[in-house]
Amino acid sequence: MISVNAIGVEFSGETLFKDVSFVVNENDKIALMGKNGAGKSTMMKIIAGVTKPTKGSISAPKDAVIAYLPQHLLTEDNCTVFEEAAKAFRSIFEMRDEIDKLNKELETRTDYESDAYMDIINRVSELGEKYYSIEESNFDKEIERALIGLGFKREDFTRQTKEFSGGWRMRIELAKILLQKPDLVLLDEPTNHIDIESVIWLEDFLKNKAKGVVVISHDKTFIDNITNRTIEVTMGRIYDYKANYSHYLTLREERRIHQLKAYNEQQKFIADNMAFIERFKGTYSKTNQVNSRERMLEKLEIIEIDEVDNSALNLRFPPCQRSGDYPVIAKDLSKSYGEKVVFKSANLSIARGEKVCFVGRNGEGKSTMIKAIMGEIDFEGECTLGHNAKVGYFAQNQAALLDPSLSVFETVDQIAKGDVRTQIKNILGGFMFSGDAIDKKVQNLSGGEKTRLAMVKLLLEPVNVLILDEPTNHLDLKSKDVLKQALLNFDGTLILVSHDRDFLLGLSQKVFEFKNQRVIEHFESVDEFLERNKIDNLKQVELIG
């Protein structure tokens, strides 16, 4: 049991939290929710012991293991993937080595009655009790199972970690955390860099094998599937619900209705008393009553209504000239990097107005196919864009193409046309840019902010073919809803790569599966594809042929 005891956090005189307390029990699976900037990541860092609160404390049992996965991290570069993952058991191996060392020392010592000898005996006894209480395991097998579950292949085990991208390094760190079998797992946006199959494996692990879990995520399906409790961080305090995310939304709305009712009643009460005070101020016979009501109003704690953004932002792509019947066609397309074959003899044709999704484990060629369509790489075979195809393309590196000298507002203002110019501030707000943030220079933005700005820019350009490669990684729930609604309204052709199942729901009529160097066409939505294959966990994924 881990307790958060009356913590408070202040930054430059601003209060982020005040007097926040709650307990994380052994099998709690908690979603930490709240708008961006509410303090979710700060709260998680405090529980992890990475950051200290201004006031209050965290208490946990002496031997409790708390494992924390931040949004951004780097593993060391001087070892293989398997060696890095094996560090999860470093404390166990160190314990075993110390026991061996002390036992050898006892064999050579003859000062049996000395305090030093007894200290060694006590230390061996203490370590032995801990070491032999650990369930006997085949560590190599556990490491292999975790790495494969998170998308690695056996041939990756001996590769140096420096050969992998940041997203894959994050998976190595996640494997280390899961292998430690901690009492509490803290995960900050764990699904941002893993594919659907690995997300499903992670869900299964967290639900069925992990103890306590606290997770921050913008993936609705993921948090609904794993959590049984939701803690909302808002306006410096928390609300604790024994419910998963979807149920929490209903309960939060009910809470806000009651809050609004109490607020309105209080405002009427204040207005009535203020009217009395104004009317009888200076009236001798009412002096005591006036003074009494003034003191009462001074002490009155004003009811605050929680911040809920109900602004509806219905964003539509600007009109664009109609494309030909088949804006994207690939015939006998093959791509290799040296001896590594990504896919071979791939064929696909995407009709005007079709919304399709590319699925498959990372490294199977989804992004490579997109680069081939965009003409960014060499390949064998044919890949052509059809007549009048005007492509809007979004990938993570699109942020690098922004003009660093412009402000956020200027970047969007340059391309906005017609009536949409009156909505620029609302549109930017929908993608988490508000207040002074719209005046920040692009060169001063974080990587995530630049990615969101690149997405806004794309949404305002007239295109008839949209290609989006992992567009939701840096978006909160509201931004994802804005983007999804725009895509649902989009009457052009859409090619989408995403691991976010909730986001994909209803967006694709056809699936291209990338697997074993092949591209397989399925005439069904992603949900139907997953259901048909009965993908509950990675074992079932591996059985699909």
XYZ file of C-alpha atoms in Angstrom:
545
model
C 0.000 0.000 0.000
C 1.459 3.354 -1.074
C 0.116 6.582 0.441
C 0.150 10.098 -0.959
C -0.057 12.305 2.125
C -1.312 15.889 1.830
C 1.096 16.833 -0.951
C 1.314 20.318 -2.351
C 3.343 21.636 -5.278
C 4.155 25.253 -6.108
C 6.053 26.637 -9.107
C 7.133 30.298 -9.060
C 4.358 31.190 -6.640
C 1.702 29.298 -8.638
C -0.051 26.422 -6.876
C -0.266 23.219 -8.924
C -1.638 20.993 -6.113
C -2.837 21.693 -2.627
C -3.335 19.133 0.162
C -3.793 16.103 -2.144
C -4.096 12.678 -0.464
C -4.957 9.191 -1.706
C -3.866 5.584 -1.294
C -2.784 3.135 -3.999
C -3.773 -0.378 -2.929
C -2.134 -3.605 -4.099
C -4.343 -4.409 -7.085
C -5.501 -0.914 -8.022
C -5.283 -0.136 -11.721
C -5.553 3.665 -11.802
C -5.960 6.032 -14.743
C -4.565 9.475 -13.902
C -6.663 11.912 -15.930
C -6.878 15.667 -16.409
C -6.236 18.283 -19.050
C -2.695 19.032 -20.215
C -0.908 21.162 -17.633
C -3.097 19.953 -14.760
C -0.078 18.223 -13.215
C -0.543 14.521 -14.035
C 3.102 13.885 -14.955
C 4.295 15.896 -11.951
C 2.079 13.793 -9.669
C 3.523 10.612 -11.184
C 7.123 11.833 -10.762
C 6.411 12.576 -7.089
C 5.065 9.052 -6.505
C 8.120 7.668 -8.341
C 10.451 9.675 -6.112
C 11.914 11.576 -9.097
C 10.493 14.912 -7.899
C 9.814 16.109 -4.354
C 6.591 17.941 -3.428
C 6.704 21.387 -1.860
C 4.634 20.013 1.022
C 3.525 16.563 2.148
C 5.085 13.155 1.579
C 4.841 9.736 -0.055
C 4.987 6.672 2.175
C 5.485 3.055 1.123
C 6.547 -0.241 2.730
C 10.313 -0.587 3.109
C 10.722 -3.297 0.457
C 8.142 -1.926 -2.008
C 9.393 -1.765 -5.596
C 8.064 1.219 -7.566
C 8.925 1.211 -11.296
C 8.484 4.332 -13.420
C 8.377 4.710 -17.214
C 8.557 8.398 -18.222
C 7.486 9.722 -21.635
C 11.065 10.297 -22.779
C 14.115 8.221 -21.892
C 17.362 6.807 -23.218
C 18.882 3.448 -22.382
C 22.644 2.957 -22.297
C 24.474 2.377 -25.573
C 27.162 -0.069 -24.490
C 25.259 -3.366 -24.455
C 22.877 -5.577 -26.403
C 19.093 -5.533 -26.159
C 19.106 -8.757 -24.123
C 21.831 -7.498 -21.773
C 19.945 -4.233 -21.206
C 16.698 -6.101 -20.451
C 18.573 -8.452 -18.076
C 19.390 -5.423 -15.904
C 15.867 -5.842 -14.550
C 17.309 -8.666 -12.419
C 20.492 -6.820 -11.474
C 19.545 -6.512 -7.797
C 18.835 -10.257 -7.593
C 22.153 -11.124 -9.252
C 23.991 -8.676 -6.992
C 22.304 -10.262 -3.947
C 23.394 -13.736 -5.091
C 26.980 -12.546 -5.733
C 27.169 -10.922 -2.289
C 25.940 -14.124 -0.602
C 28.626 -16.138 -2.455
C 31.312 -13.617 -1.533
C 30.340 -13.573 2.167
C 30.141 -17.384 2.346
C 33.660 -17.658 0.910
C 34.844 -15.144 3.492
C 33.265 -17.218 6.284
C 35.167 -20.285 5.040
C 38.523 -18.577 5.605
C 37.834 -16.761 8.867
C 38.482 -18.308 12.268
C 37.373 -15.462 14.578
C 34.103 -17.243 15.331
C 33.351 -15.301 18.501
C 34.039 -11.821 17.115
C 31.420 -9.169 16.399
C 32.668 -8.894 12.803
C 32.098 -12.621 12.240
C 28.571 -12.389 13.679
C 27.852 -9.349 11.470
C 28.713 -11.444 8.414
C 26.519 -14.316 9.670
C 23.595 -11.899 10.179
C 24.129 -10.326 6.761
C 24.191 -13.730 5.031
C 21.060 -14.741 6.917
C 19.268 -11.518 5.975
C 20.248 -11.755 2.301
C 19.514 -15.478 2.145
C 16.018 -14.964 3.529
C 15.315 -12.412 0.773
C 17.061 -14.297 -2.031
C 15.516 -17.705 -1.389
C 12.050 -16.203 -0.926
C 12.158 -15.048 -4.547
C 10.227 -17.438 -6.742
C 12.635 -19.610 -8.719
C 12.548 -18.429 -12.316
C 14.161 -19.042 -15.655
C 15.300 -15.446 -16.100
C 16.392 -15.898 -19.708
C 12.971 -17.278 -20.611
C 11.195 -14.379 -18.906
C 13.376 -11.831 -20.715
C 12.714 -13.537 -24.057
C 8.954 -13.605 -23.455
C 8.830 -9.908 -22.500
C 10.943 -8.734 -25.446
C 8.983 -10.772 -28.003
C 5.719 -9.578 -26.475
C 6.834 -5.995 -27.011
C 7.645 -6.548 -30.681
C 11.304 -7.602 -30.740
C 12.459 -10.543 -32.833
C 14.964 -13.089 -31.549
C 17.612 -11.796 -33.936
C 17.257 -8.367 -32.261
C 18.436 -9.734 -28.895
C 22.131 -9.555 -29.812
C 21.955 -6.152 -31.517
C 23.355 -3.079 -29.748
C 20.748 -0.799 -28.179
C 22.292 2.168 -30.018
C 21.000 0.680 -33.282
C 17.389 1.268 -32.199
C 15.185 4.365 -32.312
C 13.915 6.122 -29.196
C 10.587 4.294 -29.461
C 12.286 0.888 -29.442
C 14.514 1.914 -26.546
C 11.369 2.818 -24.658
C 10.182 -0.766 -25.215
C 13.425 -2.129 -23.750
C 12.883 0.019 -20.656
C 9.265 -1.136 -20.466
C 10.437 -4.769 -20.652
C 12.852 -4.106 -17.742
C 10.061 -2.600 -15.680
C 7.662 -5.479 -16.295
C 10.368 -8.075 -15.555
C 11.006 -6.554 -12.116
C 7.449 -7.512 -11.093
C 7.131 -4.271 -9.135
C 4.538 -3.562 -6.478
C 3.559 -0.439 -8.405
C 4.065 0.331 -12.101
C 3.923 3.995 -13.136
C 3.459 4.473 -16.898
C 3.395 7.873 -18.621
C 1.991 7.463 -22.169
C 3.282 3.887 -22.629
C 1.449 3.211 -25.919
C 2.913 6.108 -27.932
C 5.603 4.017 -29.603
C 4.184 0.492 -29.744
C 1.968 -1.166 -32.349
C -1.516 -2.599 -31.814
C -0.338 -6.161 -31.167
C 2.177 -5.016 -28.544
C -0.437 -2.764 -26.910
C -2.748 -5.780 -26.614
C 0.081 -7.829 -25.073
C 0.802 -5.000 -22.610
C -2.888 -4.780 -21.687
C -2.964 -8.507 -20.962
C 0.153 -8.237 -18.817
C -1.081 -5.248 -16.802
C -4.524 -6.775 -16.251
C -3.478 -10.303 -15.359
C 0.089 -10.195 -14.010
C 0.876 -6.721 -12.665
C 0.034 -5.626 -9.124
C -0.659 -1.901 -8.710
C -0.673 0.279 -11.837
C -0.965 4.042 -12.335
C -1.112 5.103 -15.982
C -1.373 8.349 -17.936
C -2.653 7.725 -21.453
C -4.683 9.366 -24.200
C -5.648 5.947 -25.598
C -9.256 5.498 -24.431
C -9.477 1.812 -25.314
C -6.220 1.009 -23.519
C -7.150 2.725 -20.256
C -10.715 1.371 -20.344
C -9.379 -2.161 -20.755
C -6.860 -2.074 -17.903
C -8.148 0.314 -15.208
C -10.674 -0.078 -12.398
C -10.192 3.356 -10.841
C -9.828 6.911 -12.187
C -8.199 9.827 -10.379
C -8.888 13.184 -12.028
C -6.435 16.020 -11.411
C -8.132 19.384 -11.820
C -7.649 22.885 -10.445
C -5.136 21.830 -7.783
C -7.185 18.989 -6.328
C -8.265 15.464 -7.201
C -11.487 13.500 -7.594
C -11.242 9.765 -7.009
C -13.648 7.382 -8.794
C -13.879 3.608 -8.381
C -14.616 3.325 -12.090
C -12.884 2.920 -15.435
C -12.551 5.857 -17.820
C -15.885 5.550 -19.671
C -17.849 5.206 -16.435
C -15.839 8.068 -14.911
C -16.969 10.406 -17.732
C -20.604 9.735 -16.784
C -19.920 10.232 -13.079
C -17.934 13.417 -13.768
C -20.841 14.897 -15.726
C -23.218 14.055 -12.860
C -20.768 15.675 -10.418
C -20.595 18.824 -12.524
C -24.409 19.073 -12.708
C -24.571 18.942 -8.882
C -21.687 21.402 -8.665
C -23.408 23.833 -10.997
C -26.658 23.569 -9.011
C -24.828 24.245 -5.731
C -22.900 27.130 -7.338
C -26.070 28.789 -8.630
C -27.772 28.404 -5.245
C -24.750 29.915 -3.519
C -24.611 32.840 -5.958
C -28.304 33.553 -5.280
C -27.630 33.353 -1.525
C -24.711 35.827 -1.895
C -26.773 38.196 -4.062
C -29.685 38.175 -1.560
C -27.345 38.975 1.324
C -25.519 41.665 -0.628
C -28.860 43.263 -1.443
C -29.803 43.213 2.263
C -26.456 44.779 3.218
C -26.773 47.536 0.595
C -30.371 48.249 1.563
C -29.827 48.525 5.313
C -26.267 49.841 5.505
C -26.374 52.897 7.747
C -29.707 51.883 9.331
C -29.042 51.887 13.080
C -31.606 49.210 13.971
C -30.085 46.784 11.396
C -26.397 47.405 12.182
C -25.842 44.067 13.962
C -27.578 42.116 11.185
C -25.584 43.932 8.480
C -22.273 43.315 10.287
C -23.176 39.675 10.860
C -23.961 39.097 7.179
C -20.762 40.862 6.057
C -18.654 38.611 8.337
C -20.517 35.541 7.066
C -19.853 36.449 3.408
C -16.154 37.085 4.147
C -15.798 33.568 5.577
C -17.890 31.910 2.879
C -15.929 29.404 0.763
C -16.915 30.046 -2.820
C -17.876 26.935 -4.787
C -15.690 26.499 -7.850
C -16.898 24.785 -10.992
C -14.378 22.396 -12.482
C -12.870 23.373 -15.790
C -14.643 21.521 -18.557
C -14.066 22.553 -22.132
C -17.366 22.115 -23.922
C -16.444 24.199 -26.939
C -17.400 22.374 -30.108
C -14.843 22.710 -32.851
C -16.123 21.280 -36.110
C -13.130 21.550 -38.389
C -13.433 20.724 -42.086
C -10.717 20.505 -44.700
C -10.860 23.288 -47.313
C -12.476 22.200 -50.621
C -10.110 20.689 -53.188
C -10.378 19.678 -56.824
C -11.617 16.102 -57.305
C -8.915 13.465 -57.878
C -8.955 10.630 -60.419
C -10.708 7.324 -59.716
C -7.600 5.685 -58.207
C -5.309 8.254 -56.556
C -2.859 5.598 -55.271
C -1.753 2.478 -57.206
C 1.193 0.147 -56.486
C 2.142 -2.859 -58.647
C 4.718 -5.535 -57.797
C 6.323 -3.182 -55.297
C 9.405 -4.514 -53.461
C 11.754 -2.849 -51.012
C 14.908 -4.108 -49.318
C 17.580 -2.523 -47.171
C 20.687 -4.553 -47.953
C 19.816 -8.183 -47.232
C 16.729 -7.258 -45.210
C 13.563 -7.606 -47.297
C 10.811 -5.301 -46.031
C 8.117 -6.450 -48.510
C 8.101 -7.956 -51.968
C 5.670 -8.038 -54.917
C 3.157 -5.869 -53.036
C 0.028 -4.719 -54.872
C -2.489 -2.158 -53.704
C -5.005 0.153 -55.287
C -6.907 2.754 -53.294
C -10.034 4.270 -54.831
C -11.105 7.911 -54.581
C -12.855 8.538 -51.255
C -11.682 5.282 -49.621
C -10.412 5.368 -46.064
C -7.857 2.617 -45.492
C -5.593 1.613 -42.623
C -2.125 0.038 -42.671
C -1.654 -2.417 -39.774
C 1.181 -4.680 -38.695
C 3.963 -4.867 -36.175
C 6.632 -2.191 -36.206
C 9.306 -2.884 -38.782
C 7.016 -4.762 -41.181
C 6.953 -1.926 -43.734
C 3.982 0.364 -43.081
C 6.013 3.592 -43.004
C 8.255 2.285 -45.789
C 5.211 1.878 -48.043
C 4.152 5.439 -47.286
C 7.639 6.707 -48.157
C 7.421 4.786 -51.434
C 4.045 6.371 -52.232
C 5.515 9.799 -51.455
C 8.571 9.104 -53.649
C 10.963 9.558 -50.729
C 12.814 6.245 -51.280
C 13.936 4.040 -54.146
C 12.092 0.768 -54.750
C 11.456 -1.944 -57.326
C 8.130 -2.080 -59.171
C 5.594 0.676 -59.802
C 3.974 3.158 -57.448
C 2.027 6.076 -58.852
C -0.259 8.875 -57.727
C -3.379 9.214 -59.872
C -4.685 12.143 -61.893
C -5.150 15.382 -59.906
C -4.041 13.754 -56.643
C -3.056 16.529 -54.213
C -1.473 14.867 -51.189
C -1.375 16.063 -47.614
C 1.297 14.058 -45.772
C 1.902 13.856 -42.053
C 4.827 12.011 -40.462
C 6.707 12.664 -37.252
C 9.454 14.527 -39.126
C 6.974 16.998 -40.635
C 7.680 19.230 -37.639
C 11.213 19.789 -38.966
C 9.780 21.562 -42.021
C 8.202 24.388 -39.998
C 9.739 27.865 -40.231
C 11.496 28.340 -36.845
C 11.342 32.146 -37.070
C 7.533 32.319 -37.136
C 5.216 32.264 -34.135
C 2.572 29.564 -33.677
C -0.154 32.005 -34.761
C 1.825 33.272 -37.777
C 2.480 29.689 -38.962
C -1.235 29.016 -39.182
C -2.244 32.502 -40.312
C -0.016 32.179 -43.385
C -2.023 29.302 -44.832
C -5.546 29.918 -43.469
C -7.970 31.123 -46.104
C -11.489 32.596 -45.995
C -13.798 32.208 -42.988
C -11.453 29.804 -41.211
C -9.168 32.758 -40.403
C -11.703 33.917 -37.817
C -11.326 30.538 -36.088
C -7.536 30.359 -35.834
C -7.430 30.808 -32.059
C -10.168 28.198 -31.558
C -8.390 25.761 -33.856
C -5.082 26.237 -32.052
C -6.898 25.808 -28.728
C -8.277 22.518 -30.011
C -4.686 21.351 -30.398
C -3.521 22.480 -26.963
C -2.215 25.962 -27.893
C -3.892 28.649 -25.812
C -3.092 31.943 -24.118
C 0.518 33.057 -24.551
C 1.402 29.757 -26.281
C 0.132 31.062 -29.625
C 2.815 33.788 -29.589
C 5.722 31.384 -28.968
C 8.289 31.069 -31.753
C 8.441 27.676 -33.454
C 12.136 27.438 -32.537
C 11.155 27.507 -28.838
C 8.546 24.748 -29.067
C 9.037 21.210 -27.771
C 9.041 18.291 -30.202
C 5.464 17.420 -29.305
C 4.305 21.030 -29.758
C 5.933 21.224 -33.194
C 4.235 17.976 -34.207
C 0.826 19.319 -33.156
C 1.437 22.581 -35.027
C 2.383 20.631 -38.171
C -0.935 18.765 -37.835
C -2.914 22.036 -37.577
C -1.128 23.347 -40.655
C -2.011 20.198 -42.615
C -5.686 20.443 -41.609
C -5.961 23.874 -43.232
C -4.472 22.900 -46.589
C -6.762 21.921 -49.512
C -5.928 18.271 -50.307
C -7.825 15.292 -51.735
C -5.451 12.542 -50.508
C -4.387 12.409 -46.848
C -1.568 10.171 -45.638
C -1.140 10.149 -41.859
C 1.631 8.157 -40.160
C 0.990 7.911 -36.392
C -0.785 11.290 -36.122
C -2.015 10.970 -32.513
C 1.200 10.430 -30.527
C 1.336 13.969 -29.092
C -2.398 14.710 -28.975
C -4.637 14.760 -25.904
C -8.158 13.301 -25.955
C -9.793 16.556 -27.029
C -7.302 17.129 -29.870
C -7.771 13.565 -31.065
C -11.534 14.080 -31.129
C -11.101 17.267 -33.212
C -8.805 15.457 -35.657
C -11.025 12.396 -35.879
C -14.120 14.475 -36.599
C -12.239 16.338 -39.340
C -11.215 13.001 -40.880
C -14.776 11.654 -40.685
C -15.933 14.788 -42.536
C -13.109 14.494 -45.093
C -14.504 13.406 -48.461
C -11.134 12.622 -50.042
C -8.926 9.531 -49.800
C -7.317 8.619 -46.461
C -4.350 6.337 -45.713
C -3.838 5.978 -41.975
C -1.173 4.297 -39.846
C -2.040 4.292 -36.150
C -1.880 1.990 -33.144
C -4.727 3.835 -31.363
C -7.756 1.536 -31.693
C -10.272 4.038 -30.368
C -9.057 6.615 -32.880
C -9.254 4.085 -35.742
C -12.826 3.068 -34.918
C -15.060 4.087 -37.799
C -12.237 5.636 -39.819
C -11.259 2.752 -42.106
C -13.299 0.675 -44.499
C -10.348 -1.474 -45.580
C -7.177 -2.865 -43.996
C -3.797 -3.570 -45.555
C -1.902 -5.950 -43.284
C 1.907 -5.883 -43.404
C 3.294 -9.231 -42.329
C 6.124 -11.597 -43.256
C 7.285 -9.454 -46.215
C 3.772 -9.413 -47.667
C 0.977 -6.839 -47.956
C -2.441 -8.486 -47.563
C -5.698 -6.683 -48.384
C -8.710 -7.162 -46.063
C -12.095 -5.698 -46.919
C -13.059 -4.845 -43.332
C -12.486 -2.248 -40.621
C -9.648 -2.525 -38.100
C -12.084 -3.581 -35.374
C -13.479 -6.327 -37.597
C -9.936 -7.373 -38.514
C -8.901 -7.728 -34.870
C -12.134 -9.466 -33.882
C -11.974 -11.912 -36.793
C -8.507 -12.961 -35.779
C -9.528 -13.069 -32.115
C -6.449 -11.143 -31.106
C -6.562 -11.096 -27.309
C -2.845 -11.249 -26.710
C 0.429 -11.718 -28.478
C 0.230 -15.520 -28.494
C -2.830 -15.340 -30.722
C -1.154 -12.749 -32.925
C 1.710 -15.171 -33.509
C -0.717 -17.934 -34.578
C -2.307 -15.934 -37.394
C -0.989 -17.182 -40.726
